[in-house]
Short mmCIF file of C-alpha atoms in Angstrom, two decimals:
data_model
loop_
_atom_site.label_atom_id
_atom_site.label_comp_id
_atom_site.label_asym_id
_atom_site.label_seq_id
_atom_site.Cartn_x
_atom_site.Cartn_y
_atom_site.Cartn_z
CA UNK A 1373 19.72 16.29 22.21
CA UNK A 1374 18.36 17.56 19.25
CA UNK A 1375 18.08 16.31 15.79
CA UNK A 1376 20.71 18.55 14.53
CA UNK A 1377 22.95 17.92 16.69
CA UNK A 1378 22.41 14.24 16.41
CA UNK A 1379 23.25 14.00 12.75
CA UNK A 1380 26.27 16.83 13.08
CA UNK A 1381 27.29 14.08 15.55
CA UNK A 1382 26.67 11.21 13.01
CA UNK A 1383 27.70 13.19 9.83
CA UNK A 1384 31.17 13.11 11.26
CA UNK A 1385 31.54 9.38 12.59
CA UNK A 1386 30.38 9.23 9.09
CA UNK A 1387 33.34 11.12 7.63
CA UNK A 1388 35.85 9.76 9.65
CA UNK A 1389 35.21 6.49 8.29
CA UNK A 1390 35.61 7.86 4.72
CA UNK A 1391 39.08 9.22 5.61
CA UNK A 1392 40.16 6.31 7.33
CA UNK A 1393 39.38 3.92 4.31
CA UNK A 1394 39.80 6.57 1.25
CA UNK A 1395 38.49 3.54 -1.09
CA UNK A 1396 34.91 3.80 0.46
CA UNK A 1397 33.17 5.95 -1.63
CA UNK A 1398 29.69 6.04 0.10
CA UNK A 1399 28.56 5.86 3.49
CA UNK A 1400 25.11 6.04 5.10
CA UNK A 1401 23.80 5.39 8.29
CA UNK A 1402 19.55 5.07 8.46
CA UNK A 1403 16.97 3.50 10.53
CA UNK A 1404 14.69 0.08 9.90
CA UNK A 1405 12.18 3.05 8.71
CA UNK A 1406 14.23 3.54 5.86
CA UNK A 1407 15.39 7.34 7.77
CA UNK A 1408 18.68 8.37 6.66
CA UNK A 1409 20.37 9.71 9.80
CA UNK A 1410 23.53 10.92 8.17
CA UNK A 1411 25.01 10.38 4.87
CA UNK A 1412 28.63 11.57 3.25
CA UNK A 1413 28.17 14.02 0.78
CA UNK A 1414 28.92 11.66 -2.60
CA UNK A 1415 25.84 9.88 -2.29
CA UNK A 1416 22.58 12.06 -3.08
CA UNK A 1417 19.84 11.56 -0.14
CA UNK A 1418 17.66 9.81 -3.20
CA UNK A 1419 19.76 7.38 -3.93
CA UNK A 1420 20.77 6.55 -0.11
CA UNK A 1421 17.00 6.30 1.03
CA UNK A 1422 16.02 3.63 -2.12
CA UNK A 1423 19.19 1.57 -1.03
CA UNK A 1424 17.97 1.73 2.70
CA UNK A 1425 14.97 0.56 1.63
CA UNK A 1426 16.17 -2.48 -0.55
CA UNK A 1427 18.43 -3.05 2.68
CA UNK A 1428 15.29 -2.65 5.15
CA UNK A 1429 13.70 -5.57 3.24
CA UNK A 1430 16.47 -8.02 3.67
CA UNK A 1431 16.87 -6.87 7.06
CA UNK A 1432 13.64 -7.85 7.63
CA UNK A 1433 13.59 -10.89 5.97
CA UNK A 1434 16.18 -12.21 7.70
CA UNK A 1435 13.90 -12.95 10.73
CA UNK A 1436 14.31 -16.47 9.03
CA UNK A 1437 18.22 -16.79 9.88
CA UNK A 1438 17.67 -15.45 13.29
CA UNK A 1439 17.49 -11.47 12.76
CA UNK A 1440 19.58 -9.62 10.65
CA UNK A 1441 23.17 -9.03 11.88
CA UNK A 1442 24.94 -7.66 8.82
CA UNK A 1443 25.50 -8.27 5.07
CA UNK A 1444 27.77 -8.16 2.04
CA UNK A 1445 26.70 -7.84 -1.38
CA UNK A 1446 29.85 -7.83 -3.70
CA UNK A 1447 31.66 -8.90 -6.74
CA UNK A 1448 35.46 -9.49 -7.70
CA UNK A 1449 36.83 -5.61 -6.90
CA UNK A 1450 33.39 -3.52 -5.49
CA UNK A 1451 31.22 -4.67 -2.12
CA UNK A 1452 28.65 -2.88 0.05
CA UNK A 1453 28.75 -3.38 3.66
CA UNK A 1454 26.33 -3.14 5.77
CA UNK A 1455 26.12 -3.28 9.43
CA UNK A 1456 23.29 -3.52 12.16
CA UNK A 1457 23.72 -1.60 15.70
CA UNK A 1458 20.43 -1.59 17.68
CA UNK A 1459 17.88 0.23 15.56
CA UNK A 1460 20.89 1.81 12.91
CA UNK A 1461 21.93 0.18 10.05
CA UNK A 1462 25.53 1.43 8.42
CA UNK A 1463 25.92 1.02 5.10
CA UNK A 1464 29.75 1.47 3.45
CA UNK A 1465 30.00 1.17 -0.50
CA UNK A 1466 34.11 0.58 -1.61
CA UNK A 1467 35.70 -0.84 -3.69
CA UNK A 1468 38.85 -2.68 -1.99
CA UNK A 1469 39.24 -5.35 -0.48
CA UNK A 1470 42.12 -5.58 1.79
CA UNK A 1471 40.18 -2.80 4.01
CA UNK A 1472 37.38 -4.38 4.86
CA UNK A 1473 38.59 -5.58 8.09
CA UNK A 1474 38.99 -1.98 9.12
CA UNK A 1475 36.15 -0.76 7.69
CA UNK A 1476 34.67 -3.47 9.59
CA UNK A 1477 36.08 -2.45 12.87
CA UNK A 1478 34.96 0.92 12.26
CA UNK A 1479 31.67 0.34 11.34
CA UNK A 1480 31.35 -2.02 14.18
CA UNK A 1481 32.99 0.05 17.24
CA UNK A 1482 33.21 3.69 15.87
CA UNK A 1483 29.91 4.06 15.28
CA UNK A 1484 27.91 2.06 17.84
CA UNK A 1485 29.82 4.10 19.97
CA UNK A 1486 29.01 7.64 18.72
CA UNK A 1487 25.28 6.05 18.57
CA UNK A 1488 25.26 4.91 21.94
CA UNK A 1489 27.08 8.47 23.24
CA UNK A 1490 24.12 10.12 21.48
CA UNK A 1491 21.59 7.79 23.01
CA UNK A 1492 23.40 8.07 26.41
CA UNK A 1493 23.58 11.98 26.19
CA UNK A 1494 19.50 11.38 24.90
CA UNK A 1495 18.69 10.14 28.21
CA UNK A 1496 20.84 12.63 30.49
CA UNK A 1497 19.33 15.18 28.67
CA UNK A 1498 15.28 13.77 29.46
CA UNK A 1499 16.32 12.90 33.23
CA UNK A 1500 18.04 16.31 33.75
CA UNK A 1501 14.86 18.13 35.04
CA UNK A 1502 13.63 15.48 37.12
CA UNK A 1503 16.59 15.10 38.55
CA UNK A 1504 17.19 19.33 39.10
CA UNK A 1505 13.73 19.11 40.69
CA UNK A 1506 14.37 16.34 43.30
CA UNK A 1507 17.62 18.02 44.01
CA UNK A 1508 15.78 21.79 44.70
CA UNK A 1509 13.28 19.87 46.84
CA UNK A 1510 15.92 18.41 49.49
CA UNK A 1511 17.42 21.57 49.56
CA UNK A 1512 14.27 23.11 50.65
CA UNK A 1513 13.83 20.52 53.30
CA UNK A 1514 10.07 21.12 54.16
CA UNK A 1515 7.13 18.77 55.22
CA UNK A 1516 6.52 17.95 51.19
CA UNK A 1517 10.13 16.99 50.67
CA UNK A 1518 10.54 14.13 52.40
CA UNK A 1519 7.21 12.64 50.51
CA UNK A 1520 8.60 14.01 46.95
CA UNK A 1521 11.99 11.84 47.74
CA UNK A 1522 9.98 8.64 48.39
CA UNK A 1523 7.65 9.12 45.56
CA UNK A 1524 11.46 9.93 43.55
CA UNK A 1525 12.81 6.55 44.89
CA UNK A 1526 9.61 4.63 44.26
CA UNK A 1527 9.88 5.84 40.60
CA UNK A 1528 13.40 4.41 40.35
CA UNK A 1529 12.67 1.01 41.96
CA UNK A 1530 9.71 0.87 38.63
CA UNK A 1531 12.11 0.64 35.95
CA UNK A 1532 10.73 -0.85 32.46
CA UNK A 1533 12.22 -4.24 31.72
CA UNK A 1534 14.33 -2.47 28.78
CA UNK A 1535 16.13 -0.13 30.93
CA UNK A 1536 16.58 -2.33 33.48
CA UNK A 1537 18.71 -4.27 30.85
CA UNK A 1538 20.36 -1.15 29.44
CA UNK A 1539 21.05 -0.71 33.03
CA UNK A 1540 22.73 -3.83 33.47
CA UNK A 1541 24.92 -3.65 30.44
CA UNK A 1542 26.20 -0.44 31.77
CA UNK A 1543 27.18 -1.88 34.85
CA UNK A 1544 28.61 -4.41 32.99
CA UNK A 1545 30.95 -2.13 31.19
CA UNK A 1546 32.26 1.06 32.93
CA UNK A 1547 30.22 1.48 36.44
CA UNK A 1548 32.45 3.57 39.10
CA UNK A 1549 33.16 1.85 42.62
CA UNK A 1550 29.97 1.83 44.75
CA UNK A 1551 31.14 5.17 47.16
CA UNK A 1552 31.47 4.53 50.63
CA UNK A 1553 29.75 6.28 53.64
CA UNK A 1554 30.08 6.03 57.25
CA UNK A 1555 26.34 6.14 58.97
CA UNK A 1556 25.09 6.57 62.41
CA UNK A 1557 22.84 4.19 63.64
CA UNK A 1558 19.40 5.59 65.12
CA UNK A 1559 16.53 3.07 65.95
CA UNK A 1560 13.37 3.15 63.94
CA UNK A 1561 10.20 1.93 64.85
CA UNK A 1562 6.99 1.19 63.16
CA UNK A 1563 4.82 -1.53 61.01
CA UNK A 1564 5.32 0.31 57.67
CA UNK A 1565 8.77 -0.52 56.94
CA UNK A 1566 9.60 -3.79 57.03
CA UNK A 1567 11.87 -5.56 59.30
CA UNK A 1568 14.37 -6.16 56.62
CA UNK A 1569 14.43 -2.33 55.45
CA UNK A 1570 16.54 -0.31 56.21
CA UNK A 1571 15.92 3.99 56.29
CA UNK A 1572 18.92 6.07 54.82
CA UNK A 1573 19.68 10.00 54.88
CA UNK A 1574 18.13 11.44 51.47
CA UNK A 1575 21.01 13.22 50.55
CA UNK A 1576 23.59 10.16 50.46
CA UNK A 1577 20.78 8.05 48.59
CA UNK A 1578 20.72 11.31 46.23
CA UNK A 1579 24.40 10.80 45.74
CA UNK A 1580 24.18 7.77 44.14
CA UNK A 1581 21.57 8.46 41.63
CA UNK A 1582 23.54 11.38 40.90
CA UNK A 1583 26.85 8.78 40.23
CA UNK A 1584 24.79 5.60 38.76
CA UNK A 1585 21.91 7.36 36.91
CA UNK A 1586 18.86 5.51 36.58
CA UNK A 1587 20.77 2.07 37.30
CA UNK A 1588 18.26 0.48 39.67
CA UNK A 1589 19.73 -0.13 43.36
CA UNK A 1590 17.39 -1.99 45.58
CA UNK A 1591 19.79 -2.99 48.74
CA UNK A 1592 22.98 -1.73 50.45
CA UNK A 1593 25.46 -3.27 52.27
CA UNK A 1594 25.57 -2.25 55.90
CA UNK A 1595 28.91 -3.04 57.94
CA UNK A 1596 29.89 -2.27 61.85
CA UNK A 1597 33.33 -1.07 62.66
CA UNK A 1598 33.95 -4.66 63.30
CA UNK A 1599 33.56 -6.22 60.58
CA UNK A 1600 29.98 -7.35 60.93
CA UNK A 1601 28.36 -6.88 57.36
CA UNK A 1602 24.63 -7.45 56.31
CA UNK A 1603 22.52 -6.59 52.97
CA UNK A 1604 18.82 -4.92 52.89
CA UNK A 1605 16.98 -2.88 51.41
CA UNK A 1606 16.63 1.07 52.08
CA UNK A 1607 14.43 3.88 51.44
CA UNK A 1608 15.38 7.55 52.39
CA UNK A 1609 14.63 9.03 56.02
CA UNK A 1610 11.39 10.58 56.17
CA UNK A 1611 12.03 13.42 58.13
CA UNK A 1612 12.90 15.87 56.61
CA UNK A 1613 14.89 17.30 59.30
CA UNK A 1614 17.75 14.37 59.20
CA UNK A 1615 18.21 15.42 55.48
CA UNK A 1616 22.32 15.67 55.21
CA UNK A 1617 23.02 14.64 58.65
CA UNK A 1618 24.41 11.21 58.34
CA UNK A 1619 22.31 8.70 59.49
CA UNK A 1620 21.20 5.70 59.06
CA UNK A 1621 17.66 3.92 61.05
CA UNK A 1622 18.28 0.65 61.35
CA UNK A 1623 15.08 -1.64 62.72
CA UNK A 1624 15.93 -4.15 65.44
CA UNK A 1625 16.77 -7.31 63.99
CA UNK A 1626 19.18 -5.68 61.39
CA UNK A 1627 21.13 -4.09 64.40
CA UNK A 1628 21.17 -7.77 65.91
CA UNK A 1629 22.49 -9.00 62.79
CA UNK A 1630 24.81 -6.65 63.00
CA UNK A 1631 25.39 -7.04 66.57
CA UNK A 1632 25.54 -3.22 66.96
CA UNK A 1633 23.06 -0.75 68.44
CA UNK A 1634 21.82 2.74 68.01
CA UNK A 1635 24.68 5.70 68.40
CA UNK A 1636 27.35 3.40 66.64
CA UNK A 1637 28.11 4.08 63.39
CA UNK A 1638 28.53 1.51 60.10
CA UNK A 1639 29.78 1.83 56.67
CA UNK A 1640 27.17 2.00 53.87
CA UNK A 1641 27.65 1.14 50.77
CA UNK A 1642 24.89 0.79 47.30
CA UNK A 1643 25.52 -2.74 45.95
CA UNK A 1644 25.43 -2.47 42.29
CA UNK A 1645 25.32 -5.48 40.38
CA UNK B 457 6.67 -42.40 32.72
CA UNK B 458 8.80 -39.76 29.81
CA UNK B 459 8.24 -40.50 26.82
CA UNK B 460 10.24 -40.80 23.77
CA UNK B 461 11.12 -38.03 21.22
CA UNK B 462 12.19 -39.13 17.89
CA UNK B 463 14.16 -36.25 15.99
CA UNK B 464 13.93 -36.34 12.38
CA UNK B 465 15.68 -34.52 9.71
CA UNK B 466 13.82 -34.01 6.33
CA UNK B 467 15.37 -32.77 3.45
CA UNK B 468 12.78 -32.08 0.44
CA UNK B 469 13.64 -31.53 -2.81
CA UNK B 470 11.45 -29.60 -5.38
CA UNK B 471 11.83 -29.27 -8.78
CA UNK B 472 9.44 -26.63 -10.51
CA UNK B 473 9.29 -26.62 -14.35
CA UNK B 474 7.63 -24.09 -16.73
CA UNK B 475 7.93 -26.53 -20.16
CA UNK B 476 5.79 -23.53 -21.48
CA UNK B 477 9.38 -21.16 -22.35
CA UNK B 478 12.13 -23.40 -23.30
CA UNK B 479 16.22 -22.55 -21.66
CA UNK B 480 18.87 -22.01 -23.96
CA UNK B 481 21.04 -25.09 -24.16
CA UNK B 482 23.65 -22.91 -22.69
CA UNK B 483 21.43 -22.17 -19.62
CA UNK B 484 20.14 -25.23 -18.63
CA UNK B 485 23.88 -26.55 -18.88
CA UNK B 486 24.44 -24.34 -16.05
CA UNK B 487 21.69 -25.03 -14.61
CA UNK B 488 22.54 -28.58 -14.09
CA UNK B 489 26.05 -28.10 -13.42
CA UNK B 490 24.96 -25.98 -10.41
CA UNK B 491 22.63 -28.09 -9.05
CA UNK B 492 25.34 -30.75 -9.09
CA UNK B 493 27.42 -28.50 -7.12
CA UNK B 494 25.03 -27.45 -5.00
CA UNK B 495 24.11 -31.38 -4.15
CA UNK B 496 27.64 -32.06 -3.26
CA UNK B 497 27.82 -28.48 -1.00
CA UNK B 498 24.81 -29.60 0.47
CA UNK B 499 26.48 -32.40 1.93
CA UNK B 500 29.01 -30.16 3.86
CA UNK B 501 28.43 -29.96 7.89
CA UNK B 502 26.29 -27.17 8.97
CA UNK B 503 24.94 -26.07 5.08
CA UNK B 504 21.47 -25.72 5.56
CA UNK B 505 20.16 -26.56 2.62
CA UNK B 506 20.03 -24.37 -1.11
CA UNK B 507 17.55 -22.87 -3.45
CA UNK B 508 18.80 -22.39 -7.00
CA UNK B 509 16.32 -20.87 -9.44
CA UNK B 510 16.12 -19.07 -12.71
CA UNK B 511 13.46 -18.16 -14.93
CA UNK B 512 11.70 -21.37 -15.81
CA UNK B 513 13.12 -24.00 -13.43
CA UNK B 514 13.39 -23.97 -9.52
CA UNK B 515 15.37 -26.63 -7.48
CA UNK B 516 14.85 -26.29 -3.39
CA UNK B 517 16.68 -28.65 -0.86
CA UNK B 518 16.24 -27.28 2.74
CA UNK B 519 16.72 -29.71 5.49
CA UNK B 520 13.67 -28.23 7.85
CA UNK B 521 10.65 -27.71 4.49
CA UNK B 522 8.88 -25.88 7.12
CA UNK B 523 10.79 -22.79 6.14
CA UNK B 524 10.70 -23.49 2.59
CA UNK B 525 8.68 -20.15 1.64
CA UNK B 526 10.30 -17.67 4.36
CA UNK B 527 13.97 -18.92 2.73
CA UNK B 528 12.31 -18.22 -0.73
CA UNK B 529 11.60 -14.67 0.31
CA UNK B 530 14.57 -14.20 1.82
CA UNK B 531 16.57 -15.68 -1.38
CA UNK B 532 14.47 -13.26 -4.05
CA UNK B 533 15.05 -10.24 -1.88
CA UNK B 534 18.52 -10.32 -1.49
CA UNK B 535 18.42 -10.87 -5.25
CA UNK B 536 16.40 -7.59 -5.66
CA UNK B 537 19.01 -5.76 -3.22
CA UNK B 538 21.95 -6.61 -5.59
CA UNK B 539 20.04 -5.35 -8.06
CA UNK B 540 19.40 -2.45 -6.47
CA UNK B 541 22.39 -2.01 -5.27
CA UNK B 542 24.07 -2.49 -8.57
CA UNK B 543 22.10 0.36 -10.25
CA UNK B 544 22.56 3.23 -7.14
CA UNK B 545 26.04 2.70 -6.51
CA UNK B 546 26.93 1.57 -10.24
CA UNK B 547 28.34 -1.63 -9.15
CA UNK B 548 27.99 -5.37 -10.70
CA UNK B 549 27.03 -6.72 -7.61
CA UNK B 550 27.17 -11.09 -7.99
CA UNK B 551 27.40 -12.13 -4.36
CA UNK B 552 25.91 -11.38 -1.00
CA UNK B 553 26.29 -12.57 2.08
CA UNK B 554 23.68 -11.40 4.77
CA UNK B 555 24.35 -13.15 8.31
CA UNK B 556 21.43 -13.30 10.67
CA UNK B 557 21.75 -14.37 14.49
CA UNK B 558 21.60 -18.49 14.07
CA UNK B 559 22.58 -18.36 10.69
CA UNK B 560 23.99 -17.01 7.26
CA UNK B 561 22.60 -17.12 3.51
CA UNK B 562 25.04 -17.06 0.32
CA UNK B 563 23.43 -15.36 -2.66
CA UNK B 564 24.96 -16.13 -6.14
CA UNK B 565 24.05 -14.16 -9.39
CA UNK B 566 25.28 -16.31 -12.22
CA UNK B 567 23.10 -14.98 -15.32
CA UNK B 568 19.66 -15.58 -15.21
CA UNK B 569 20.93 -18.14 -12.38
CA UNK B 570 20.11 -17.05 -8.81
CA UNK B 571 20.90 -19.28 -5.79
CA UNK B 572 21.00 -18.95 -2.01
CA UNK B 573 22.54 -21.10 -0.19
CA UNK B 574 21.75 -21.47 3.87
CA UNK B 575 24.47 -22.49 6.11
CA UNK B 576 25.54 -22.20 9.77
CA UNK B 577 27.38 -18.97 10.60
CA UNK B 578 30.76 -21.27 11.47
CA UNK B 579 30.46 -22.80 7.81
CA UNK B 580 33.58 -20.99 5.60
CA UNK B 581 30.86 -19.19 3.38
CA UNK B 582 33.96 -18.10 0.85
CA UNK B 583 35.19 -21.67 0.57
CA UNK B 584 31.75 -22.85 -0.50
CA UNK B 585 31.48 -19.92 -2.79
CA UNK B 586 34.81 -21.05 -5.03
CA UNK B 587 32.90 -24.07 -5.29
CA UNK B 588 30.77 -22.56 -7.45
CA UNK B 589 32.92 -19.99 -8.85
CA UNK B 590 36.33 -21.42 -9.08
#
């Protein structure tokens, strides 16, 4: 997403809050660089960017009392807000009192909200090409592809500690129900893969990075007809000739678990925790 | 065999005096009167300890003295803030509260009298402040 866009996007969140509290008469979001992302247009980008900057010095001060989380400065009728979301720091200069609780609210779920849309939308928009590329790949189901897909699914088991936690805090919050998909079972053999591992047709593995993103899934849950149910891990089928076909390899001991065998078929499902 | 850990809580007072510019009568009044206050509110569970200062005396009373100098900072830059902040936006900014993650800080502008006050972020930061400002 562009810059542009970004602060069109902030501009507004920034404007709505001025008509939902008409007694704030400044508002100004900017960055612990002392940036000013967005800024209503009473306050002149001078005068925001030397109060971000005697705000940026508390801020960072306040490594004493923890890390800074927000502050008031104020007297009897005037006060200046200021709230911290991630890197963004929202500053709201009023004069009343009795809305400070919304303009709290506001500041504290409108606009961490638009920020972490923009951030989201950020992220979509740097994993769309990767994610175009792996998709034109399976679809020309060659000797390469099947190596690309690994290489695509090693990538996503690699995630930086960071994301992995911005992973887990979306699961936490609005993940969809892991999909279901019925799999036939085909025996695979070899020392590579591990016992434990089991091999999965690219395209359903595709499906869920298409639905979870770059949320990290390292095992599925396999379960026979009967009721038999087992968790391991998975990589996509090799060949690239199985590519949309349904199946599922399943090494020996997992189909003992199971108690099934090769021709059957089983549910499959990504566990996402 | 575990051994034994003794916890101890220290609480330092410092008085700083510059006999070299002598306080109105009026100022050091208040002064005193706040640092009275400020001995009784630092008796109140979960208040950190306080730093009152103005321009020729200094009284600091932190329970951990370890943090004496990072609270000091902390204290003269939310001071500099309400300034600041006074001037851009045209305000008389007197009071600040800036919470952190573990715990909050009370500014006070009364005159040439500045104070912080450190508490814990359940402490009622408003009652404590009509302490001083009835």
């Amino acid at each position: 997403m562009n810059t542009e866009l970004q602060s069109f996007i902030l501009k507004n969140a920034v404007d709505e809050i001025k008509k939902a509290c008409p007694k704030v008469s400044n508002t100004f979001i900017f960055t612990d660089q002392g940036e000013i992302l967005a800024k209503d247009d009473n306050i002149e980008e001078k005068a925001a960017a030397c109060a971000a900057n005697a705000l940026n010095t508390v801020s960072k001060r306040s490594e004493t009392i923890g890390g800074f989380e927000s502050a008031t400065f104020y007297n009897a009728s005037n006060r200046v807000h200021v709230f911290r979301s991630n890197s963004y720091n929202l500053a709201l200069v009023g004069s009343e009192e009795s809305e400070g609780e919304v303009c709290s609210k506001l500041a504290r779920i409108l606009v961490p909200t638009v920020l972490k849309v923009i951030e989201k939308s950020c992220d979509f928009s740097d994993e769309e090409t990767p994610a175009e590329n792996l998709t034109a790949e399976n679809e020309e189901q060659d000797g390469e592809k099947d190596s690309d897909l690994e290489a695509e699914v090693v990538t996503a088991v690699e995630v930086e500690p960071d994301e992995a936690r911005k992973a887990e805090e979306l699961a936490q919050t609005f993940l969809p129900d892991p999909p279901v998909t019925q799999l036939l079972i085909e025996n695979v053999y070899g020392i590579v893969l591990g016992k434990d591992t089991a091999r999965i047709d690219g395209r359903v593995i595709q499906q869920w990075v298409d639905l979870y993103g770059d949320l990290q899934i390292d095992e599925v849950e396999v379960e026979t007809l009967n009721g038999q149910s087992t968790r391991c891990k998975f990589r996509p089928i090799k060949d690239a000739k199985h590519y949309g076909r349904g199946i599922i390899q399943l090494p020996q001991k997992i189909q003992q678990t199971l108690q099934t065998s090769k021709g059957e078929l089983v549910i499959v499902k990504p566990v996402v925790e | 065999m575990g051994r034994k850990k003794i916890a101890r809580s220290t609480t330092a007072t410092v008085m700083v005096d510059d006999s070299s510019v002598t306080p109105t009568l009026e100022g050091n009044q208040g002064f005193s009167e706040l640092h009275a206050s400020l001995a009784k509110i630092g008796k109140i569970p979960g208040v950190k300890g306080y730093i009152l200062k103005n321009l020729t005396s200094a009284v600091i009373d932190l329970k951990n003295p370890a943090k004496l100098v990072e609270y000091a900072l902390l204290t003269s830059e939310v001071a500099d803030a309400c300034d600041e902040s006074s001037i851009l936006f045209d305000l008389n900014i007197t009071r600040a509260v800036v919470t952190g993650k573990k715990l909050k800080m009370l500014g006070i502008i009364l005159g040439e009298n500045k104070l912080a006050i450190f508490m814990e972020k359940t402490v009622n930061h408003t009652d404590i402040s009509d302490r001083i400002l009835p």
